Short mmCIF file of C-alpha atoms (C1' of nucleotides) in Angstrom, two decimals:
data_model
loop_
_atom_site.label_atom_id
_atom_site.label_comp_id
_atom_site.label_asym_id
_atom_site.label_seq_id
_atom_site.Cartn_x
_atom_site.Cartn_y
_atom_site.Cartn_z
CA MET A 249 -51.36 -6.69 -8.20
CA ILE A 250 -48.33 -5.99 -6.03
CA ALA A 251 -44.87 -4.86 -7.01
CA CYS A 252 -43.43 -8.31 -6.28
CA ASP A 253 -45.51 -9.88 -9.04
CA THR A 254 -43.31 -8.13 -11.61
CA CYS A 255 -40.13 -8.57 -9.65
CA LEU A 256 -37.27 -9.87 -11.74
CA ILE A 257 -35.76 -11.76 -8.75
CA ARG A 258 -38.94 -12.96 -7.19
CA ASN A 259 -37.70 -16.52 -7.56
CA ARG A 260 -34.11 -16.02 -6.66
CA ALA A 261 -34.12 -13.69 -3.68
CA ILE A 262 -34.95 -14.76 -0.12
CA CYS A 263 -38.59 -14.20 -1.17
CA SER A 264 -38.52 -17.38 -3.12
CA VAL A 265 -39.37 -19.38 -0.01
CA LEU A 266 -42.51 -17.38 0.63
CA ASP A 267 -45.93 -18.06 -0.92
CA ASP A 268 -47.94 -15.33 -2.60
CA THR A 269 -49.82 -14.27 0.61
CA GLU A 270 -46.59 -14.07 2.56
CA VAL A 271 -44.91 -12.05 -0.19
CA ALA A 272 -47.78 -9.67 -0.13
CA GLY A 273 -47.12 -9.12 3.59
CA LEU A 274 -43.43 -8.53 2.93
CA ASN A 275 -44.33 -6.18 0.02
CA ARG A 276 -46.34 -4.07 2.43
CA ILE A 277 -43.31 -3.18 4.57
CA GLY A 278 -40.86 -2.74 1.66
CA ARG A 279 -40.34 -0.09 -0.93
CA ARG A 280 -38.26 0.23 -4.04
CA ARG A 281 -35.37 2.56 -4.20
CA LYS A 282 -33.06 3.49 -6.98
CA VAL A 283 -29.47 4.45 -6.15
CA ARG A 284 -26.80 5.91 -8.38
CA ARG A 285 -23.31 4.58 -8.84
CA GLY A 286 -21.16 5.63 -5.96
CA GLU A 287 -24.12 6.28 -3.67
CA THR A 288 -23.77 4.77 -0.16
CA VAL A 289 -26.88 3.04 1.11
CA ILE A 290 -25.66 1.97 4.57
CA TRP A 291 -22.87 3.69 6.50
CA GLU A 292 -20.42 1.74 8.59
CA GLY A 293 -20.99 2.15 12.34
CA ASP A 294 -24.44 3.52 11.66
CA ASP A 295 -27.44 2.07 13.39
CA ALA A 296 -28.04 0.68 9.91
CA PRO A 297 -31.84 1.09 9.98
CA VAL A 298 -32.35 -0.71 6.75
CA VAL A 299 -31.84 -4.03 5.00
CA ALA A 300 -32.55 -4.76 1.34
CA ASN A 301 -32.82 -7.17 -1.56
CA VAL A 302 -30.70 -6.22 -4.56
CA LEU A 303 -32.96 -6.03 -7.64
CA THR A 304 -30.43 -4.78 -10.21
CA GLY A 305 -26.82 -3.59 -10.22
CA MET A 306 -23.81 -4.38 -8.09
CA LEU A 307 -22.90 -3.15 -4.61
CA LYS A 308 -19.75 -3.28 -2.44
CA LEU A 309 -19.54 -3.90 1.27
CA THR A 310 -16.53 -2.14 2.79
CA SER A 311 -14.65 -1.75 6.00
CA VAL A 312 -12.44 1.28 6.45
CA THR A 313 -9.56 2.10 8.87
CA GLY A 314 -9.48 5.32 10.83
CA ASP A 315 -7.09 6.81 8.36
CA GLY A 316 -9.03 5.89 5.19
CA ARG A 317 -7.53 2.60 4.03
CA GLU A 318 -10.42 0.64 2.56
CA GLN A 319 -11.05 -3.10 2.22
CA ILE A 320 -13.97 -4.50 0.20
CA VAL A 321 -15.31 -7.36 2.26
CA GLY A 322 -18.13 -8.44 -0.04
CA VAL A 323 -19.78 -7.77 -3.38
CA SER A 324 -23.56 -8.09 -3.80
CA PHE A 325 -25.41 -9.00 -7.04
CA PRO A 326 -29.13 -9.09 -7.95
CA SER A 327 -31.11 -11.41 -5.59
CA ASP A 328 -28.49 -10.98 -2.80
CA PHE A 329 -29.62 -9.68 0.56
CA VAL A 330 -27.68 -6.81 2.10
CA GLY A 331 -27.67 -5.22 5.53
CA ARG A 332 -27.48 -6.49 9.07
CA PRO A 333 -30.70 -7.75 10.60
CA PHE A 334 -31.09 -8.42 14.35
CA GLY A 335 -29.52 -6.23 16.87
CA ALA A 336 -26.00 -5.20 15.99
CA GLY A 337 -25.42 -2.11 13.95
CA SER A 338 -23.78 -2.61 10.58
CA GLY A 339 -20.05 -3.21 10.65
CA ASN A 340 -19.57 -2.08 7.14
CA SER A 341 -20.82 0.38 4.53
CA VAL A 342 -22.82 -0.64 1.46
CA THR A 343 -22.13 1.37 -1.66
CA ALA A 344 -23.39 1.06 -5.24
CA LEU A 345 -20.71 0.02 -7.74
CA THR A 346 -23.19 0.57 -10.61
CA ASP A 347 -26.57 2.19 -10.75
CA ALA A 348 -28.73 -0.13 -8.85
CA GLU A 349 -32.26 -0.79 -7.68
CA LEU A 350 -33.10 -2.10 -4.25
CA CYS A 351 -36.09 -3.44 -2.36
CA VAL A 352 -35.61 -1.71 1.01
CA PHE A 353 -37.07 -2.62 4.39
CA ALA A 354 -36.89 -0.83 7.66
CA ARG A 355 -34.83 -3.10 9.87
CA SER A 356 -37.30 -3.27 12.68
CA SER A 357 -40.15 -4.21 10.39
CA PHE A 358 -38.03 -6.77 8.57
CA ASP A 359 -36.81 -8.28 11.86
CA ALA A 360 -40.34 -8.75 13.10
CA PHE A 361 -41.45 -10.24 9.80
CA ALA A 362 -38.54 -12.61 9.62
CA ARG A 363 -39.05 -13.83 13.22
CA SER A 364 -42.59 -14.84 12.38
CA HIS A 365 -41.64 -16.64 9.13
CA PRO A 366 -39.22 -19.50 9.94
CA ALA A 367 -38.84 -20.42 6.25
CA LEU A 368 -37.52 -16.91 5.56
CA GLU A 369 -35.05 -17.14 8.47
CA HIS A 370 -33.86 -20.52 7.26
CA GLU A 371 -33.23 -19.08 3.82
CA LEU A 372 -31.36 -16.19 5.41
CA LEU A 373 -29.34 -18.60 7.45
CA GLU A 374 -28.29 -20.62 4.39
CA ARG A 375 -27.25 -17.47 2.62
CA THR A 376 -25.36 -16.18 5.65
CA LEU A 377 -23.55 -19.45 6.01
CA ALA A 378 -22.54 -19.37 2.28
CA GLU A 379 -21.36 -15.77 2.66
CA LEU A 380 -19.33 -16.78 5.71
CA ASP A 381 -17.67 -19.54 3.59
CA ARG A 382 -16.83 -17.06 0.97
CA ALA A 383 -15.41 -14.49 3.52
CA ARG A 384 -13.22 -17.20 5.08
CA GLU A 385 -11.92 -18.29 1.69
CA TRP A 386 -11.05 -14.70 1.03
CA MET A 387 -9.23 -14.47 4.36
CA LEU A 388 -6.88 -17.17 3.04
CA LEU A 389 -6.30 -15.00 -0.03
CA LEU A 390 -5.69 -11.80 1.92
CA GLY A 391 -3.49 -13.47 4.53
CA ARG A 392 -1.40 -15.92 2.56
CA LYS A 393 -1.44 -15.38 -1.18
CA SER A 394 0.95 -13.40 -3.42
CA ALA A 395 -0.25 -10.51 -5.61
CA GLY A 396 -0.10 -12.84 -8.69
CA GLU A 397 -2.18 -15.48 -6.99
CA ARG A 398 -4.66 -12.88 -5.75
CA VAL A 399 -5.29 -11.38 -9.20
CA ALA A 400 -5.65 -14.86 -10.86
CA THR A 401 -7.98 -16.04 -8.13
CA PHE A 402 -10.03 -12.86 -8.45
CA LEU A 403 -10.48 -13.34 -12.19
CA LEU A 404 -11.61 -16.93 -11.77
CA GLU A 405 -13.97 -16.11 -8.92
CA THR A 406 -15.42 -13.13 -10.81
CA SER A 407 -15.96 -15.17 -13.92
CA HIS A 408 -17.69 -17.80 -11.77
CA ARG A 409 -20.01 -15.40 -9.93
CA LEU A 410 -20.89 -13.39 -13.00
CA GLY A 411 -21.59 -16.65 -14.86
CA ARG A 412 -24.09 -17.68 -12.24
CA GLN A 413 -25.58 -14.23 -12.39
CA ASN A 414 -26.29 -14.27 -16.05
CA CYS A 415 -29.72 -15.81 -16.40
CA SER A 416 -30.34 -15.59 -20.10
CA THR A 417 -31.57 -18.80 -21.78
CA GLU A 418 -28.71 -19.11 -24.10
CA ALA A 419 -25.46 -20.46 -22.76
CA THR A 420 -22.95 -17.63 -22.38
CA ASP A 421 -19.18 -17.98 -22.55
CA PRO A 422 -17.90 -18.01 -18.98
CA ASP A 423 -14.51 -16.80 -20.27
CA ARG A 424 -15.97 -13.51 -21.46
CA PHE A 425 -17.59 -11.14 -19.01
CA ASP A 426 -18.12 -7.46 -18.22
CA LEU A 427 -16.22 -6.26 -15.18
CA PRO A 428 -17.61 -3.00 -13.82
CA LEU A 429 -14.74 -2.48 -11.37
CA SER A 430 -12.08 0.24 -11.44
CA ARG A 431 -8.50 -0.63 -10.55
CA ARG A 432 -9.05 0.99 -7.18
CA GLN A 433 -11.99 -1.22 -6.42
CA THR A 434 -10.19 -4.34 -7.65
CA ALA A 435 -7.24 -3.38 -5.42
CA ASP A 436 -9.59 -2.84 -2.44
CA ILE A 437 -10.99 -6.28 -2.97
CA LEU A 438 -7.53 -7.90 -3.17
CA GLY A 439 -5.78 -5.92 -0.42
CA LEU A 440 -3.25 -4.49 -2.87
CA THR A 441 -2.42 -1.19 -4.57
CA ILE A 442 -3.72 -0.17 -7.93
CA GLU A 443 -0.21 -0.27 -9.34
CA THR A 444 0.44 -3.84 -8.23
CA VAL A 445 -2.89 -4.99 -9.68
CA SER A 446 -2.10 -3.22 -12.90
CA ARG A 447 1.32 -4.88 -13.16
CA GLN A 448 -0.04 -8.32 -12.40
CA ILE A 449 -2.78 -8.00 -15.01
CA GLY A 450 -0.13 -6.79 -17.45
CA ARG A 451 1.92 -9.89 -16.72
CA LEU A 452 -1.11 -12.13 -17.45
CA ARG A 453 -1.77 -10.28 -20.67
CA GLU A 454 1.82 -10.70 -21.82
CA ALA A 455 1.65 -14.41 -20.97
CA GLY A 456 -1.39 -14.69 -23.19
CA ILE A 457 -3.54 -15.88 -20.27
CA PHE A 458 -5.87 -12.94 -20.00
CA LEU A 459 -7.25 -10.13 -22.10
CA PRO A 460 -7.82 -6.94 -20.16
CA PRO A 461 -10.91 -4.78 -20.50
CA VAL A 462 -11.92 -3.43 -23.89
CA ARG A 463 -14.90 -1.27 -23.06
CA ARG A 464 -15.39 -3.28 -19.78
CA THR A 465 -15.41 -6.59 -21.55
CA THR A 466 -12.62 -8.83 -20.37
CA GLU A 467 -11.66 -12.30 -21.48
CA ILE A 468 -9.89 -15.37 -20.07
CA LEU A 469 -7.74 -16.82 -22.82
CA ASP A 470 -6.17 -19.78 -20.97
CA ARG A 471 -8.22 -20.89 -17.97
CA ASP A 472 -5.82 -23.79 -17.14
CA LEU A 473 -2.84 -21.46 -16.92
CA LEU A 474 -4.89 -18.96 -14.91
CA ARG A 475 -5.80 -21.68 -12.44
CA ALA A 476 -2.12 -22.53 -12.17
CA GLU A 477 -1.37 -18.83 -11.46
CA ALA A 478 -4.09 -18.80 -8.80
CA GLU A 479 -2.44 -21.70 -6.93
CA GLN A 480 1.12 -20.28 -7.02
CA GLY A 481 1.80 -17.32 -9.22
CA MET B 1 -31.61 -37.11 33.91
CA ILE B 2 -29.87 -36.33 30.68
CA ALA B 3 -26.34 -35.23 29.98
CA CYS B 4 -27.48 -31.66 29.18
CA ASP B 5 -28.69 -31.13 32.77
CA THR B 6 -25.09 -30.99 33.93
CA CYS B 7 -23.78 -29.16 30.90
CA LEU B 8 -21.65 -26.20 31.75
CA ILE B 9 -22.72 -24.29 28.73
CA ARG B 10 -26.41 -25.17 28.69
CA ASN B 11 -27.31 -21.52 29.07
CA ARG B 12 -24.74 -20.08 26.72
CA ALA B 13 -24.73 -22.42 23.75
CA ILE B 14 -27.40 -22.48 21.08
CA CYS B 15 -29.33 -24.86 23.33
CA SER B 16 -30.21 -21.87 25.57
CA VAL B 17 -33.16 -21.07 23.32
CA LEU B 18 -34.63 -24.57 23.82
CA ASP B 19 -36.86 -25.70 26.68
CA ASP B 20 -36.12 -28.87 28.64
CA THR B 21 -38.26 -31.11 26.46
CA GLU B 22 -36.53 -29.82 23.36
CA VAL B 23 -33.12 -30.14 24.82
CA ALA B 24 -33.90 -33.73 25.66
CA GLY B 25 -34.68 -34.22 21.97
CA LEU B 26 -31.40 -32.67 20.94
CA ASN B 27 -29.60 -34.66 23.57
CA ARG B 28 -30.87 -37.88 22.00
CA ILE B 29 -29.07 -37.23 18.70
CA GLY B 30 -25.81 -35.85 20.24
CA ARG B 31 -22.87 -37.44 22.00
CA ARG B 32 -19.90 -36.12 23.92
CA ARG B 33 -16.44 -36.47 22.54
CA LYS B 34 -13.07 -35.62 23.98
CA VAL B 35 -10.35 -34.46 21.61
CA ARG B 36 -6.65 -33.95 22.30
CA ARG B 37 -4.71 -30.87 21.54
CA GLY B 38 -3.71 -30.95 17.86
CA GLU B 39 -6.43 -33.39 16.90
CA THR B 40 -8.50 -32.44 13.79
CA VAL B 41 -12.22 -32.90 14.17
CA ILE B 42 -13.37 -31.76 10.68
CA TRP B 43 -11.23 -31.92 7.61
CA GLU B 44 -11.32 -29.18 4.95
CA GLY B 45 -13.06 -30.35 1.77
CA ASP B 46 -14.53 -33.29 3.59
CA ASP B 47 -18.22 -33.94 3.49
CA ALA B 48 -18.04 -32.79 7.06
CA PRO B 49 -20.60 -35.14 8.45
CA VAL B 50 -20.61 -33.55 11.92
CA VAL B 51 -21.35 -30.30 13.69
CA ALA B 52 -20.80 -29.66 17.32
CA ASN B 53 -21.04 -27.35 20.36
CA VAL B 54 -17.79 -26.58 22.07
CA LEU B 55 -18.00 -27.60 25.77
CA THR B 56 -14.46 -26.91 26.89
CA GLY B 57 -11.19 -25.89 25.19
CA MET B 58 -10.34 -23.85 22.11
CA LEU B 59 -10.33 -24.86 18.45
CA LYS B 60 -9.09 -23.22 15.31
CA LEU B 61 -10.80 -23.11 11.88
CA THR B 62 -8.27 -23.11 9.12
CA SER B 63 -8.04 -22.76 5.36
CA VAL B 64 -4.94 -24.11 3.64
CA THR B 65 -3.38 -23.52 0.21
CA GLY B 66 -2.32 -26.34 -2.03
CA ASP B 67 1.23 -25.95 -0.95
CA GLY B 68 0.61 -25.83 2.74
CA ARG B 69 0.36 -22.14 3.69
CA GLU B 70 -2.28 -21.97 6.42
CA GLN B 71 -4.61 -19.21 7.45
CA ILE B 72 -6.64 -19.46 10.69
CA VAL B 73 -10.08 -18.04 9.77
CA GLY B 74 -11.79 -18.50 13.13
CA VAL B 75 -11.21 -19.49 16.72
CA SER B 76 -13.94 -21.21 18.70
CA PHE B 77 -14.52 -21.11 22.49
CA PRO B 78 -16.78 -22.94 24.92
CA SER B 79 -20.49 -22.44 23.92
CA ASP B 80 -19.54 -21.71 20.30
CA PHE B 81 -21.04 -23.80 17.48
CA VAL B 82 -18.64 -25.35 14.93
CA GLY B 83 -19.18 -27.11 11.66
CA ARG B 84 -21.22 -26.36 8.53
CA PRO B 85 -24.88 -27.31 8.64
CA PHE B 86 -27.13 -27.48 5.57
CA GLY B 87 -25.79 -28.69 2.31
CA ALA B 88 -22.32 -27.58 1.50
CA GLY B 89 -19.33 -29.51 2.72
CA SER B 90 -16.98 -27.78 5.13
CA GLY B 91 -14.67 -25.20 3.53
CA ASN B 92 -12.26 -25.38 6.39
CA SER B 93 -10.72 -27.69 8.95
CA VAL B 94 -11.52 -27.64 12.65
CA THR B 95 -8.55 -28.52 14.93
CA ALA B 96 -8.20 -28.48 18.65
CA LEU B 97 -5.79 -25.84 20.05
CA THR B 98 -6.08 -27.28 23.52
CA ASP B 99 -7.50 -30.48 24.78
CA ALA B 100 -11.24 -30.02 24.31
CA GLU B 101 -14.66 -31.55 24.87
CA LEU B 102 -17.36 -31.35 22.20
CA CYS B 103 -21.08 -32.21 22.01
CA VAL B 104 -21.15 -33.72 18.56
CA PHE B 105 -24.10 -34.23 16.22
CA ALA B 106 -24.32 -36.11 12.89
CA ARG B 107 -24.99 -33.31 10.45
CA SER B 108 -28.05 -34.90 8.89
CA SER B 109 -29.74 -35.39 12.29
CA PHE B 110 -28.88 -31.88 13.37
CA ASP B 111 -30.17 -30.43 10.15
CA ALA B 112 -33.51 -32.15 10.56
CA PHE B 113 -33.74 -31.07 14.18
CA ALA B 114 -32.93 -27.51 13.44
CA ARG B 115 -35.44 -27.24 10.59
CA SER B 116 -38.18 -28.25 12.98
CA HIS B 117 -37.08 -25.85 15.69
CA PRO B 118 -37.26 -22.27 14.39
CA ALA B 119 -35.95 -20.78 17.61
CA LEU B 120 -32.81 -22.84 17.24
CA GLU B 121 -32.39 -21.66 13.64
CA HIS B 122 -32.87 -18.07 14.69
CA GLU B 123 -30.16 -18.49 17.32
CA LEU B 124 -27.88 -20.04 14.71
CA LEU B 125 -28.64 -17.22 12.38
CA GLU B 126 -27.70 -14.59 14.98
CA ARG B 127 -24.45 -16.39 15.72
CA THR B 128 -23.62 -16.79 12.05
CA LEU B 129 -24.25 -13.10 11.44
CA ALA B 130 -21.96 -12.20 14.31
CA GLU B 131 -19.29 -14.55 13.01
CA LEU B 132 -19.57 -13.02 9.55
CA ASP B 133 -19.14 -9.53 11.13
CA ARG B 134 -16.00 -10.76 12.83
CA ALA B 135 -14.67 -12.40 9.63
CA ARG B 136 -15.17 -9.18 7.68
CA GLU B 137 -13.51 -7.07 10.34
CA TRP B 138 -10.54 -9.49 10.13
CA MET B 139 -10.45 -9.09 6.33
CA LEU B 140 -9.69 -5.44 6.90
CA LEU B 141 -6.84 -6.40 9.14
CA LEU B 142 -5.47 -9.00 6.65
CA GLY B 143 -5.86 -6.77 3.65
CA ARG B 144 -4.84 -3.37 4.93
CA LYS B 145 -3.12 -3.33 8.27
CA SER B 146 0.66 -3.34 8.96
CA ALA B 147 2.30 -6.01 11.10
CA GLY B 148 2.40 -3.71 14.12
CA GLU B 149 -1.24 -2.91 13.80
CA ARG B 150 -2.16 -6.52 13.37
CA VAL B 151 -0.40 -7.72 16.47
CA ALA B 152 -1.90 -4.86 18.61
CA THR B 153 -5.38 -5.52 17.29
CA PHE B 154 -4.88 -9.20 17.97
CA LEU B 155 -3.96 -8.62 21.60
CA LEU B 156 -6.94 -6.31 22.17
CA GLU B 157 -9.36 -8.68 20.41
CA THR B 158 -7.97 -11.66 22.31
CA SER B 159 -8.26 -9.86 25.66
CA HIS B 160 -11.82 -9.02 24.81
CA ARG B 161 -12.91 -12.47 23.75
CA LEU B 162 -11.21 -14.24 26.66
CA GLY B 163 -12.74 -11.74 28.97
CA ARG B 164 -16.22 -12.58 27.80
CA GLN B 165 -15.28 -16.25 28.04
CA ASN B 166 -14.35 -16.07 31.70
CA CYS B 167 -17.51 -16.71 33.70
CA SER B 168 -16.28 -16.77 37.22
CA THR B 169 -18.27 -14.63 39.65
CA GLU B 170 -15.42 -12.44 40.65
CA ALA B 171 -14.42 -9.76 38.26
CA THR B 172 -11.20 -10.70 36.49
CA ASP B 173 -8.66 -8.29 35.11
CA PRO B 174 -9.18 -8.05 31.39
CA ASP B 175 -5.55 -6.98 30.97
CA ARG B 176 -4.26 -10.34 32.20
CA PHE B 177 -5.12 -13.49 30.37
CA ASP B 178 -3.79 -16.93 29.36
CA LEU B 179 -2.90 -17.19 25.70
CA PRO B 180 -2.71 -20.83 24.63
CA LEU B 181 -1.35 -20.00 21.17
CA SER B 182 2.10 -20.70 19.78
CA ARG B 183 3.87 -18.13 17.62
CA ARG B 184 3.00 -20.23 14.57
CA GLN B 185 -0.66 -20.12 15.44
CA THR B 186 -0.61 -16.39 16.17
CA ALA B 187 1.13 -15.85 12.81
CA ASP B 188 -1.46 -18.03 11.07
CA ILE B 189 -4.23 -15.86 12.53
CA LEU B 190 -2.51 -12.61 11.50
CA GLY B 191 -1.29 -13.60 8.07
CA LEU B 192 2.34 -12.98 9.11
CA THR B 193 5.47 -15.05 9.78
CA ILE B 194 6.51 -16.14 13.31
CA GLU B 195 9.55 -13.97 13.10
CA THR B 196 7.58 -10.83 12.33
CA VAL B 197 5.12 -11.59 15.18
CA SER B 198 7.98 -12.12 17.50
CA ARG B 199 9.66 -8.84 16.53
CA GLN B 200 6.43 -6.87 16.92
CA ILE B 201 5.69 -8.33 20.26
CA GLY B 202 9.27 -7.54 21.26
CA ARG B 203 8.74 -3.98 20.21
CA LEU B 204 5.60 -3.68 22.36
CA ARG B 205 7.51 -5.21 25.30
CA GLU B 206 10.37 -2.70 24.97
CA ALA B 207 7.79 0.17 24.73
CA GLY B 208 6.38 -1.01 28.02
CA ILE B 209 2.93 -1.64 26.48
CA PHE B 210 2.73 -5.36 26.75
CA LEU B 211 4.22 -8.17 28.78
CA PRO B 212 4.81 -11.38 26.80
CA PRO B 213 3.88 -14.85 28.16
CA VAL B 214 5.36 -16.02 31.41
CA ARG B 215 4.02 -19.60 31.57
CA ARG B 216 1.23 -18.66 29.14
CA THR B 217 0.08 -15.66 31.20
CA THR B 218 0.30 -12.45 29.27
CA GLU B 219 -0.43 -8.92 30.37
CA ILE B 220 -1.46 -5.66 28.77
CA LEU B 221 0.40 -2.84 30.56
CA ASP B 222 -0.92 0.16 28.65
CA ARG B 223 -4.17 -0.38 26.96
CA ASP B 224 -4.42 3.14 25.58
CA LEU B 225 -1.07 2.93 23.84
CA LEU B 226 -1.98 -0.50 22.53
CA ARG B 227 -5.16 0.88 21.07
CA ALA B 228 -3.07 3.57 19.33
CA GLU B 229 -0.79 0.89 17.95
CA ALA B 230 -3.80 -1.03 16.62
CA GLU B 231 -4.94 2.05 14.68
CA GLN B 232 -1.62 2.92 13.14
CA GLY B 233 1.46 1.14 14.44
"C1'" DC C 25 -11.84 18.25 -29.17
"C1'" DG C 26 -10.41 19.55 -24.54
"C1'" DA C 27 -10.47 18.34 -19.66
"C1'" DT C 28 -10.72 15.15 -16.30
"C1'" DT C 29 -10.18 10.81 -14.52
"C1'" DC C 30 -8.25 6.43 -14.74
"C1'" DT C 31 -4.47 3.31 -16.01
"C1'" DT C 32 0.08 2.10 -17.05
"C1'" DT C 33 4.88 2.30 -16.47
"C1'" DG C 34 9.25 3.42 -14.17
"C1'" DA C 35 12.53 4.32 -10.23
"C1'" DC C 36 13.11 3.68 -5.65
"C1'" DA C 37 12.34 2.63 -0.71
"C1'" DC C 38 10.58 -0.04 2.83
"C1'" DC C 39 8.39 -3.60 5.09
"C1'" DT C 40 8.09 -8.19 5.71
"C1'" DA C 41 9.75 -12.84 4.32
"C1'" DT C 42 13.49 -15.83 4.23
"C1'" DC C 43 17.49 -18.07 5.88
"C1'" DA C 44 20.47 -19.04 9.72
"C1'" DA C 45 22.16 -19.09 14.41
"C1'" DT C 46 21.37 -18.62 19.26
"C1'" DC C 47 18.68 -18.78 23.17
"C1'" DT C 48 14.74 -20.40 25.83
"C1'" DT C 49 11.26 -23.50 27.23
"C1'" DA C 50 9.10 -27.91 27.83
"C1'" DG C 51 9.37 -32.60 28.16
"C1'" DT C 52 12.02 -37.12 29.28
"C1'" DG C 53 14.71 -40.35 31.36
"C1'" DG C 54 18.58 -41.35 34.22
"C1'" DC D 224 16.59 -33.42 40.85
"C1'" DC D 225 19.28 -32.66 37.10
"C1'" DA D 226 21.14 -33.45 32.54
"C1'" DC D 227 19.68 -34.19 27.94
"C1'" DT D 228 16.88 -33.53 24.03
"C1'" DA D 229 13.61 -31.62 21.00
"C1'" DA D 230 10.63 -28.03 20.10
"C1'" DG D 231 9.65 -23.36 20.15
"C1'" DA D 232 11.12 -18.45 20.39
"C1'" DT D 233 14.18 -14.77 19.63
"C1'" DT D 234 17.60 -12.22 17.18
"C1'" DG D 235 20.44 -11.00 13.16
"C1'" DA D 236 21.61 -10.44 8.18
"C1'" DT D 237 19.83 -10.34 3.77
"C1'" DA D 238 16.76 -10.39 -0.13
"C1'" DG D 239 12.64 -9.88 -2.45
"C1'" DG D 240 8.00 -8.39 -3.18
"C1'" DT D 241 4.91 -4.65 -2.75
"C1'" DG D 242 4.11 0.08 -1.66
"C1'" DT D 243 5.10 4.75 -2.69
"C1'" DC D 244 5.98 8.59 -5.55
"C1'" DA D 245 6.11 10.56 -10.03
"C1'" DA D 246 5.24 10.96 -14.89
"C1'" DA D 247 3.40 9.62 -19.17
"C1'" DG D 248 -0.25 7.40 -21.59
"C1'" DA D 249 -5.35 5.89 -22.37
"C1'" DA D 250 -10.12 6.32 -21.77
"C1'" DT D 251 -14.32 8.69 -20.81
"C1'" DC D 252 -17.48 12.50 -21.21
"C1'" DG D 253 -19.23 16.77 -21.88
#
DNA sequence: CGATTCTTTGACACCTATCAATCTTAGTGG
DNA sequence: CCACTAAGATTGATAGGTGTCAAAGAATCG
């Protein structure tokens, strides 16, 4: 009996392409680690000696300028892979947005394991390509969209990603979701200030399109109008 | 004798990890294609039935909003790989910035070939990870940097990438390079307007930091000051 | 219930976009 | 080779969107 047998994301993480024997091998070089909200797992510019699977919780990937301006360049959910395997040090920090649990590997061990398991590398490649797609879509948002469009796009994208995340058997309403992000974090995702995000959300609330957090739970009231706002708001 | 034997980028493209027999196999499913400046090879949202190695020239990857605002999300040089293998259709268009020559593969054939050649997939993974690093660094620029910082960063980055590109035996001056980009294209990379880019370049010229294009050839006069501008200009 | 943190709201300033005109470059045909 | 044209780049005036600064209002947590 190894830890992976009881792993909640055994069938969704990169491990899903490995058979039981192979998973046992991977299990041998990994260990579980709990992190608290706000704790930074990997530091930007560091040699980034670890990579990990996200078991529970949410994490942010950030880049920061010399004088402290921060941009969130990615958000990781359970079953996502975080860290930078192969060669280069990490270009961004990884910090827990909520309490989280990780399955951590020393990078050197993981690199060696991956190199000898092509199926794992293929899965990693598919995920990296998907992440690159997402990053490039976000570049369009950061470079060319107005504050209103950004906030609307963010709400749609968040609803979509959290919907995929929810794995309960019963169908859940994609228009209602818990958003464990502060204004600062939302602003850091959208390349805006907290005040601008606040005003745009206020605008959507007044327009009856969106219902802001009541104890973290937020709701999209008019998805069609929100989509229109995302295109040109 | 196959086409790859005379290929200028045989040792720099993803093919470099294949032996002669394997390259022959890849050669069998590929074909060369010349494209003219401005020609679009892959259309955003298309099924994107092709991937390719860049042999000569420069290409841009772009995302576009519904109403025509464009963001350049990547620039490809000789030996770079373009297109979206495995599953998802392409999220962005690929358009030639200069006349260019490509080594094109039907995506289905390439996918199959790659899956049966782990070394190739590993190389693809390394390149995709590096591209993701670059994309995320650019997200910081688009989300958090001022116009002055963007232009300065762009000049440094361009100098760096074109320097690596130049493979002549003699050492070339990294501070002098040819920049085959119009103001519009530069603006679309930086998420700015052409007027703002023009003004910022004018500012750097007046400050004696940078010499704008004379018949495409541009020159960095004071790299240290330019670096300072990139941090907070 | 008090203290801290986060969010909202307002007033104002500034940066960048927009609009418009001039100037330069590149390309074409006489 | 030069004039002519069209496209691209620069420069200027103006406006608008977002950032900044400040204060008041919620929410969270002991």
